[in-house]
Coordinates of C-alpha atoms in Angstrom, one line a residue:
M1 CA -12.5 0.8 38.8
E2 CA -11.5 -1.7 41.5
I3 CA -13.9 -3.0 44.1
N4 CA -13.2 -5.9 46.5
S5 CA -15.3 -7.7 49.0
R6 CA -14.6 -6.9 52.6
E7 CA -16.0 -7.7 56.1
N8 CA -17.5 -4.9 58.2
E9 CA -19.5 -5.8 61.3
D10 CA -21.3 -2.6 61.9
G11 CA -22.3 -1.8 58.3
L12 CA -20.4 1.5 58.3
M13 CA -17.5 2.4 56.1
Q14 CA -14.3 1.8 58.1
D15 CA -10.7 2.4 57.3
D16 CA -8.4 -0.7 57.0
G17 CA -5.2 1.2 57.2
T18 CA -4.6 1.5 53.5
G19 CA -4.6 5.0 52.1
S20 CA -5.4 6.7 55.4
E21 CA -4.8 6.7 59.1
S22 CA -5.4 3.2 60.5
G23 CA -8.6 2.7 62.6
R24 CA -10.3 5.8 61.5
R25 CA -13.7 5.6 59.7
D26 CA -13.4 7.1 56.2
A27 CA -17.0 7.6 55.2
W28 CA -20.6 7.1 56.3
L29 CA -23.5 5.3 54.8
C30 CA -26.8 7.0 55.6
H31 CA -29.2 4.3 54.5
A32 CA -28.7 0.7 53.1
A33 CA -30.4 1.7 49.8
D34 CA -28.1 4.7 49.2
S35 CA -26.0 5.0 46.0
V36 CA -23.5 7.5 47.6
A37 CA -21.6 7.7 50.8
I38 CA -20.2 10.7 52.7
A39 CA -16.5 11.3 53.3
L40 CA -15.8 11.9 57.0
H41 CA -12.4 13.4 56.3
D42 CA -10.4 14.4 53.3
L43 CA -9.8 11.2 51.2
K44 CA -6.8 10.9 48.8
A45 CA -7.0 9.7 45.3
E46 CA -6.2 6.0 44.9
S47 CA -7.0 5.3 48.5
W48 CA -9.3 2.4 49.6
V49 CA -12.6 3.1 51.4
E50 CA -14.6 0.3 53.0
V51 CA -18.3 0.3 52.5
G52 CA -20.2 -2.5 54.2
D53 CA -18.7 -5.7 52.7
D54 CA -16.9 -3.9 49.9
A55 CA -13.8 -1.8 49.6
I56 CA -13.7 0.9 46.8
R57 CA -10.6 2.5 45.4
L58 CA -11.1 6.2 44.8
P59 CA -10.2 7.5 41.3
E60 CA -9.9 11.0 42.7
A61 CA -9.7 12.9 46.0
I62 CA -12.9 13.5 47.9
D63 CA -13.1 16.4 50.4
K64 CA -14.6 16.0 53.8
G65 CA -18.4 16.1 53.8
H66 CA -18.6 15.4 50.0
K67 CA -20.1 12.3 48.3
L68 CA -18.6 9.3 46.6
A69 CA -20.4 7.0 44.3
L70 CA -21.1 3.4 45.5
R71 CA -22.0 2.2 42.1
P72 CA -22.0 3.4 38.5
H73 CA -24.6 5.9 37.4
T74 CA -25.7 6.8 33.9
P75 CA -27.0 10.3 32.9
G76 CA -30.5 10.8 34.0
E77 CA -30.3 8.0 36.7
T78 CA -31.6 8.8 40.2
I79 CA -29.0 9.3 42.9
I80 CA -30.0 8.1 46.4
R81 CA -29.1 9.5 49.9
Y82 CA -31.1 8.9 53.1
G83 CA -32.9 6.2 51.1
M84 CA -34.5 8.9 49.0
P85 CA -33.8 10.6 45.6
I86 CA -31.5 13.7 45.8
G87 CA -31.5 14.4 42.1
R88 CA -30.3 12.9 38.8
A89 CA -26.8 12.3 37.3
T90 CA -26.0 14.7 34.6
A91 CA -22.9 12.8 33.4
P92 CA -21.6 9.2 33.6
I93 CA -20.4 8.5 37.2
A94 CA -18.0 5.7 38.0
I95 CA -17.7 3.8 41.3
G96 CA -15.8 5.8 43.8
A97 CA -16.1 9.1 41.8
H98 CA -16.8 12.4 43.4
V99 CA -20.6 13.2 43.2
H100 CA -21.4 16.9 43.4
S101 CA -22.7 19.8 41.3
H102 CA -20.5 18.9 38.3
N103 CA -22.5 15.6 37.8
L104 CA -25.6 15.9 39.9
A105 CA -28.6 18.2 39.5
T106 CA -32.0 18.7 41.1
A107 CA -35.1 17.0 39.9
L108 CA -37.5 19.4 41.6
G109 CA -40.3 21.1 39.8
G110 CA -43.2 23.4 40.8
E111 CA -46.4 22.9 42.6
R112 CA -47.6 19.3 43.2
D113 CA -50.7 17.3 44.1
Y114 CA -49.9 15.5 47.3
G115 CA -52.7 13.0 47.0
C116 CA -55.0 11.9 49.7
F117 CA -54.6 11.8 53.5
A118 CA -53.6 8.3 54.5
A119 CA -55.1 8.5 58.0
T120 CA -52.1 6.6 59.4
P121 CA -50.1 9.2 61.5
P122 CA -47.1 7.8 63.4
V123 CA -47.4 6.6 66.9
L124 CA -44.2 7.2 68.9
G125 CA -43.1 4.1 70.8
Q126 CA -41.6 4.1 74.3
M127 CA -39.1 6.9 74.6
P128 CA -36.4 7.6 77.2
A129 CA -38.0 10.0 79.7
L130 CA -36.9 13.7 79.8
G131 CA -36.3 15.2 83.2
D132 CA -37.8 18.3 84.8
W133 CA -36.3 21.7 84.4
R134 CA -36.6 25.1 86.3
G135 CA -38.7 27.8 84.7
Y136 CA -40.8 30.9 85.4
R137 CA -44.5 30.2 85.6
R138 CA -46.6 33.0 84.0
E139 CA -50.1 33.9 85.2
D140 CA -51.6 32.1 82.2
G141 CA -49.9 28.9 83.3
R142 CA -47.2 28.8 80.6
F143 CA -43.6 28.4 81.6
A144 CA -40.7 30.7 80.4
T145 CA -37.0 29.8 80.1
R146 CA -36.1 33.4 80.8
N147 CA -37.6 36.4 82.8
E148 CA -36.9 39.4 80.6
I149 CA -38.2 42.8 79.5
W150 CA -38.4 43.2 75.7
V151 CA -38.5 46.7 74.2
L152 CA -40.0 46.5 70.7
P153 CA -40.3 49.4 68.2
T154 CA -43.4 49.7 66.0
V155 CA -41.3 51.3 63.4
G156 CA -37.6 51.6 62.3
C157 CA -37.5 55.3 63.1
V158 CA -37.3 54.6 66.9
A159 CA -35.2 51.4 66.6
P160 CA -31.8 53.1 67.7
L161 CA -33.7 54.7 70.6
V162 CA -35.0 51.3 71.7
E163 CA -31.7 49.6 71.5
T164 CA -29.6 52.2 73.3
V165 CA -32.1 52.8 76.1
A166 CA -32.5 49.0 76.6
R167 CA -28.8 48.6 77.1
E168 CA -28.8 51.3 79.7
A169 CA -31.8 49.7 81.5
H170 CA -30.1 46.3 81.3
A171 CA -27.2 47.7 83.2
R172 CA -29.4 49.4 85.8
H173 CA -31.5 46.3 86.6
A174 CA -28.7 43.7 86.4
G175 CA -29.3 40.9 88.9
L176 CA -33.1 41.6 89.1
L177 CA -33.9 40.3 85.6
D178 CA -32.3 37.8 83.2
A179 CA -32.1 40.7 80.6
V180 CA -33.6 43.9 79.2
V181 CA -33.2 43.7 75.4
G182 CA -34.2 46.1 72.7
F183 CA -35.0 44.5 69.3
G184 CA -34.6 47.0 66.5
H185 CA -35.9 46.5 63.0
P186 CA -36.4 48.8 59.9
H187 CA -40.1 48.2 59.2
G188 CA -43.5 49.5 60.3
C189 CA -43.8 52.4 57.9
S190 CA -44.1 52.7 54.1
Q191 CA -45.8 49.3 54.1
L192 CA -49.2 48.4 52.6
G193 CA -51.9 45.7 52.9
D194 CA -50.7 42.2 53.7
D195 CA -47.1 43.4 54.1
L196 CA -48.0 45.8 56.9
S197 CA -50.3 43.1 58.4
G198 CA -47.4 40.6 58.5
T199 CA -45.2 43.0 60.4
R200 CA -48.0 43.7 62.8
A201 CA -48.8 40.0 63.3
L202 CA -45.1 39.2 64.0
L203 CA -44.7 41.9 66.6
A204 CA -48.0 41.1 68.3
A205 CA -47.0 37.4 68.5
L206 CA -43.5 38.3 69.9
C207 CA -45.4 40.3 72.7
D208 CA -47.1 37.0 73.6
N209 CA -43.9 35.0 74.1
P210 CA -43.7 33.8 77.7
N211 CA -40.0 34.7 78.0
A212 CA -41.0 38.4 77.8
G213 CA -42.3 39.0 81.3
G214 CA -42.8 42.6 80.4
V215 CA -42.9 44.4 77.0
V216 CA -42.6 48.1 76.2
L217 CA -43.9 49.0 72.7
V218 CA -42.4 52.2 71.4
G219 CA -44.0 54.0 68.5
L220 CA -42.9 57.2 66.8
G221 CA -46.5 58.5 66.3
C222 CA -47.0 59.0 62.6
E223 CA -46.1 55.5 61.3
S224 CA -48.4 53.1 59.4
N225 CA -48.0 50.5 62.2
Q226 CA -50.0 52.4 64.8
L227 CA -49.8 51.4 68.4
D228 CA -53.6 51.0 68.8
E229 CA -53.9 48.6 65.9
L230 CA -50.9 46.6 67.2
L231 CA -52.4 46.4 70.7
A232 CA -55.6 45.0 69.3
A233 CA -53.6 42.2 67.6
I234 CA -51.9 41.0 70.8
P235 CA -53.6 38.1 72.6
A236 CA -55.6 39.2 75.6
R237 CA -53.6 37.1 78.0
S238 CA -50.5 39.2 77.4
R239 CA -51.9 42.7 77.4
A240 CA -51.4 43.3 81.2
K241 CA -47.6 43.0 80.8
L242 CA -47.5 45.8 78.2
R243 CA -46.5 49.4 78.4
M244 CA -46.6 51.8 75.4
M245 CA -45.0 55.1 74.5
R246 CA -45.2 57.4 71.5
A247 CA -41.9 59.1 71.2
Q248 CA -43.4 62.2 69.6
D249 CA -45.7 62.7 72.6
A250 CA -43.4 61.8 75.5
G251 CA -41.4 64.9 76.3
D252 CA -38.0 63.4 77.2
E253 CA -38.5 60.1 75.5
R254 CA -35.4 58.5 77.0
E255 CA -36.4 59.2 80.6
R256 CA -40.0 58.1 79.9
L257 CA -38.8 54.8 78.4
L258 CA -36.4 54.2 81.3
A259 CA -39.3 54.8 83.7
L260 CA -41.6 52.3 82.0
I261 CA -38.9 49.7 82.0
A262 CA -38.2 50.3 85.7
E263 CA -41.9 50.0 86.5
L264 CA -42.0 46.6 84.8
A265 CA -38.8 45.5 86.5
Q266 CA -40.3 46.1 89.9
E267 CA -43.4 44.1 88.9
I268 CA -41.6 41.0 87.6
G269 CA -38.1 41.1 89.2
S270 CA -39.1 39.1 92.2
L271 CA -40.3 36.1 90.3
E272 CA -38.3 32.9 90.9
R273 CA -37.9 29.7 89.0
E274 CA -39.8 26.6 89.9
T275 CA -39.9 23.0 88.8
A276 CA -41.5 22.5 85.4
P277 CA -42.1 19.3 83.3
A278 CA -40.7 18.7 79.9
S279 CA -44.3 19.1 78.5
A280 CA -44.0 22.8 79.4
L281 CA -41.4 23.3 76.8
T282 CA -42.0 24.8 73.3
I283 CA -38.9 24.3 71.2
G284 CA -38.1 25.9 67.8
L285 CA -36.1 23.8 65.3
K286 CA -33.7 25.6 62.9
C287 CA -30.6 24.9 60.9
G288 CA -28.2 27.3 59.2
G289 CA -24.9 27.1 57.5
S290 CA -25.4 23.4 57.0
D291 CA -22.8 21.0 55.7
A292 CA -23.0 17.4 54.6
L293 CA -22.6 16.2 58.2
S294 CA -25.6 18.2 59.4
G295 CA -27.8 15.3 58.2
L296 CA -25.7 12.7 59.8
T297 CA -25.1 14.1 63.3
A298 CA -26.7 17.3 64.4
N299 CA -30.1 17.1 62.7
P300 CA -30.8 13.5 63.6
L301 CA -29.7 14.4 67.2
L302 CA -32.5 17.0 67.2
G303 CA -34.9 14.5 65.7
R304 CA -34.3 12.0 68.5
F305 CA -34.8 14.7 71.0
S306 CA -37.9 15.9 69.2
D307 CA -39.4 12.4 69.5
R308 CA -38.7 12.4 73.2
L309 CA -40.3 15.8 73.7
A310 CA -43.3 14.9 71.7
A311 CA -43.8 11.7 73.6
A312 CA -43.6 13.7 76.8
G313 CA -46.4 16.1 75.6
G314 CA -44.1 19.0 74.7
S315 CA -44.4 21.2 71.6
L316 CA -42.1 21.6 68.6
V317 CA -42.2 24.2 65.8
L318 CA -40.5 23.5 62.4
T319 CA -40.2 26.1 59.7
E320 CA -37.9 27.0 56.7
I321 CA -40.6 25.9 54.2
P322 CA -38.2 26.2 51.1
E323 CA -35.9 23.7 52.9
I324 CA -38.7 21.2 52.9
F325 CA -39.0 21.1 49.1
G326 CA -38.1 17.5 48.1
A327 CA -38.7 16.0 51.5
E328 CA -42.3 17.2 52.1
E329 CA -44.0 13.8 51.4
A330 CA -42.5 12.1 54.4
L331 CA -43.4 15.1 56.6
L332 CA -47.0 15.3 55.3
A333 CA -47.4 11.5 55.9
R334 CA -47.1 12.3 59.6
S335 CA -50.2 14.5 59.6
T336 CA -52.7 13.6 62.4
S337 CA -55.7 14.9 60.5
R338 CA -56.9 15.5 56.9
E339 CA -57.1 19.2 57.7
T340 CA -53.5 19.3 58.8
F341 CA -52.4 17.3 55.7
E342 CA -54.2 19.6 53.3
Q343 CA -53.0 22.7 55.0
A344 CA -49.3 21.5 55.0
G345 CA -49.5 20.6 51.3
A346 CA -51.1 24.0 50.5
L347 CA -48.4 25.8 52.4
V348 CA -45.6 24.1 50.5
N349 CA -47.3 24.8 47.2
R350 CA -48.0 28.4 48.2
F351 CA -44.4 28.9 49.0
K352 CA -43.4 27.4 45.6
R353 CA -45.8 29.8 43.9
Y354 CA -44.1 32.6 45.8
F355 CA -40.8 31.7 44.1
L356 CA -42.3 31.1 40.7
D357 CA -44.3 34.4 40.7
Q358 CA -40.9 36.2 41.2
G359 CA -39.4 34.3 38.2
Q360 CA -37.2 32.1 40.4
P361 CA -36.9 28.3 40.3
V362 CA -38.0 26.5 43.5
S363 CA -34.6 24.8 43.7
E364 CA -32.5 28.0 44.1
N365 CA -30.8 26.5 47.1
P366 CA -28.4 25.3 48.6
S367 CA -26.3 28.4 49.5
P368 CA -22.6 28.7 48.5
G369 CA -21.5 27.7 52.0
N370 CA -23.8 24.6 51.8
I371 CA -22.3 23.6 48.5
A372 CA -18.7 24.1 49.7
G373 CA -19.6 21.8 52.7
G374 CA -20.7 19.0 50.4
I375 CA -24.5 19.6 49.9
T376 CA -25.4 19.6 46.2
T377 CA -29.2 19.8 45.6
L378 CA -32.2 21.2 47.5
E379 CA -33.5 17.6 47.9
E380 CA -30.4 16.6 49.7
K381 CA -30.5 19.6 51.9
S382 CA -34.2 19.2 52.7
L383 CA -34.0 15.5 53.5
G384 CA -31.2 16.3 56.0
A385 CA -33.1 19.4 57.4
V386 CA -36.4 17.7 58.1
Q387 CA -34.7 15.2 60.4
K388 CA -34.8 17.9 63.1
G389 CA -38.5 17.0 63.6
G390 CA -37.7 13.3 64.1
S391 CA -40.9 11.2 63.7
A392 CA -43.1 13.4 65.8
P393 CA -46.7 13.7 64.5
L394 CA -47.6 16.7 62.5
V395 CA -50.4 18.3 64.5
D396 CA -50.9 21.8 63.1
V397 CA -49.9 24.3 60.4
I398 CA -49.8 28.0 61.2
D399 CA -49.3 31.2 59.2
Y400 CA -46.4 33.6 59.6
G401 CA -47.0 35.5 62.8
G402 CA -49.1 32.6 64.1
I403 CA -48.8 31.0 67.6
A404 CA -48.3 27.3 68.2
S405 CA -50.9 25.9 70.6
R406 CA -50.8 22.1 70.3
P407 CA -48.5 19.4 71.7
G408 CA -46.5 17.7 68.9
L409 CA -45.0 19.1 65.8
T410 CA -46.3 22.4 64.3
L411 CA -45.3 23.6 60.8
L412 CA -44.8 27.4 60.6
E413 CA -44.9 29.5 57.5
A414 CA -41.5 31.3 57.1
P415 CA -38.6 31.3 54.7
G416 CA -35.2 29.8 55.3
N417 CA -33.4 33.0 56.2
D418 CA -31.8 32.5 59.6
A419 CA -32.9 35.7 61.2
I420 CA -36.4 35.8 59.7
S421 CA -37.3 32.2 60.5
S422 CA -35.8 32.2 64.0
T423 CA -37.7 35.4 64.8
A424 CA -40.9 33.7 63.5
L425 CA -40.1 30.7 65.8
A426 CA -39.9 33.0 68.8
A427 CA -43.1 34.7 67.8
A428 CA -44.8 31.3 67.5
G429 CA -44.1 30.8 71.2
A430 CA -40.8 28.9 71.3
T431 CA -39.0 29.6 74.5
M432 CA -35.8 28.0 73.1
I433 CA -34.4 27.5 69.6
L434 CA -32.2 24.6 68.7
F435 CA -30.0 25.7 65.8
T436 CA -27.8 23.2 64.0
T437 CA -24.9 24.4 61.9
G438 CA -21.9 22.9 60.0
R439 CA -20.3 26.1 59.1
G440 CA -21.0 28.2 62.2
T441 CA -22.7 31.6 62.9
P442 CA -22.5 33.8 66.0
L443 CA -26.1 35.1 65.6
G444 CA -28.8 34.6 68.3
F445 CA -32.4 35.5 68.5
P446 CA -35.1 36.7 71.1
V447 CA -35.1 33.4 73.0
P448 CA -32.1 31.3 74.1
T449 CA -30.6 29.8 70.9
M450 CA -28.5 26.7 71.4
K451 CA -26.0 26.3 68.5
I452 CA -25.3 22.6 67.8
A453 CA -22.3 21.9 65.7
S454 CA -22.5 19.1 63.2
N455 CA -18.7 18.5 63.4
S456 CA -16.2 18.6 66.2
A457 CA -13.8 20.8 64.3
L458 CA -16.2 23.6 64.3
A459 CA -17.0 23.2 68.0
A460 CA -13.3 23.3 68.9
A461 CA -12.7 26.3 66.6
K462 CA -15.7 28.4 67.7
P463 CA -16.4 27.9 71.5
G464 CA -17.8 31.4 71.6
W465 CA -20.5 30.4 69.0
I466 CA -21.2 26.7 69.8
D467 CA -23.1 25.2 72.7
F468 CA -23.0 21.6 71.9
D469 CA -20.8 19.3 69.7
A470 CA -23.0 16.8 67.8
G471 CA -19.9 15.6 65.9
R472 CA -19.2 13.4 68.9
V473 CA -21.9 11.0 67.5
L474 CA -19.4 9.8 65.0
T475 CA -17.0 8.6 67.6
E476 CA -19.1 8.0 70.7
G477 CA -22.4 6.8 69.3
A478 CA -25.9 8.3 69.6
V479 CA -27.0 7.0 73.0
A480 CA -24.3 8.7 75.2
V481 CA -24.5 11.9 73.1
D482 CA -28.3 12.0 73.3
E483 CA -28.3 11.9 77.1
D484 CA -25.6 14.7 77.3
F485 CA -27.6 16.8 74.9
A486 CA -30.8 16.4 76.9
E487 CA -28.9 17.4 80.1
C488 CA -27.4 20.4 78.3
L489 CA -30.8 21.6 76.9
L490 CA -32.6 21.2 80.3
A491 CA -29.7 23.2 82.0
T492 CA -30.0 25.9 79.3
A493 CA -33.8 26.0 79.8
S494 CA -33.2 26.4 83.5
G495 CA -31.0 29.5 83.1
R496 CA -27.5 28.4 81.8
P497 CA -26.7 31.2 79.2
T498 CA -26.1 30.2 75.6
A499 CA -23.0 31.4 73.7
A500 CA -25.1 33.9 71.8
E501 CA -26.6 35.3 75.1
T502 CA -23.1 35.6 76.6
G503 CA -21.9 37.4 73.5
G504 CA -24.8 39.8 73.3
Q505 CA -25.8 38.4 69.9
R506 CA -29.6 38.8 69.9
V507 CA -31.7 40.2 67.0
I508 CA -35.0 40.1 65.3
A509 CA -35.8 40.3 61.6
I510 CA -39.2 40.7 59.9
W511 CA -40.2 39.1 56.6
K512 CA -41.0 42.0 54.2
R513 CA -43.1 40.8 51.2
G514 CA -44.7 43.9 49.7
V515 CA -43.8 47.1 47.9
T516 CA -42.2 50.0 49.8
L517 CA -43.8 53.4 49.5

């Protein structure tokens, strides 16, 4: 295999005009210690790729987003990306060869002992200041990015009623509110024990979200998830904005529901936006349909923003616990207390046990779409995913259905599923969700969900899905793109609709973990 010494001032792989279009970067080195690099476009066999001071001739074609070896690897040898292990070679790998699922496998096992709390949480340095935004101040002092009425069913039996009536009410009250939205789901009956408690906790926490200026809870009447028990689980600060209806007792249930919505609309419809500081933001962090560029562009973009928001006193919520496996040590090291460190380690191990008890390996990830995009192992996916939280200190750990209450980064119990984890983020109090994606998805959730594309091709192809193109980082650099992103985010918080809001793509999903009667 040929390898020649070359000059490269910026330390990145850069095309020299042989084997590809002149002046275009061919690949990206994530960390100086890495043993692989990432193709930034489709690379042809026998072409040359510059890597730092070296140029490597490729023995085979490498698809965009996929990995090429920077040195030989023997079977069993660790492969490094982001400066961290992403698995072990399963076959001999030559310099320049394609590194993927045919020659790289996970090294993840089950539960682990994460050692002792080091008592050295990170201290964020001087960060570029974030500007103010315009939000709705609630009576409890929190700020909302939207002033809406949410209609929530206690049980799936009334989900179609909730959704159809909410659409009619939205049209009736257009201009008075940002939206009236009905969020259907199939749960609330035929559930037992902790499974039912999880559904109740999730719905109760959604009622507490500041973006819901009013909430109408709609029950059927005979379900397991009774309205009285649900009401008792809702924080006291949010009970005044609630209205409730049992469909079996209401006479004309449609007219009764429309009347309750109208009552709330008159109460909150006159509220106007006012200036709010960045510290009043609670942001949920999410990725879905990731590709190999997600860990180069979109997720680090969120990480830099997370550091700025944490430095400003704002709150961030990170979840998708199975997509932390393999990257948890770096996250736990940012714990601000022994209690948080121990709770975070216990949560990761509890989630691994959840997999193992079902007879599933903890590494049953990435998804087929992730793999097609160049991600090979769960370690690789996790190391890219946790970058969304930047270097922000880990201040708290909360259970599914819990509510974030501290400035800094909170770790939330929820799976990686897009709809379930994003709903849990909204229930935790996020008034916006930042959702990075390399493959794309139209779906949105209860709070404004900004879709951030990892690559410019996706942003250009799906303008009805994507709100921001993080692929620009590869050509424009981080500083300019970071400022544009902060401006876009604050404008969205201040009322600019997301693509998902414009398209009417808003859903909830509840994590069901028990038997069904």
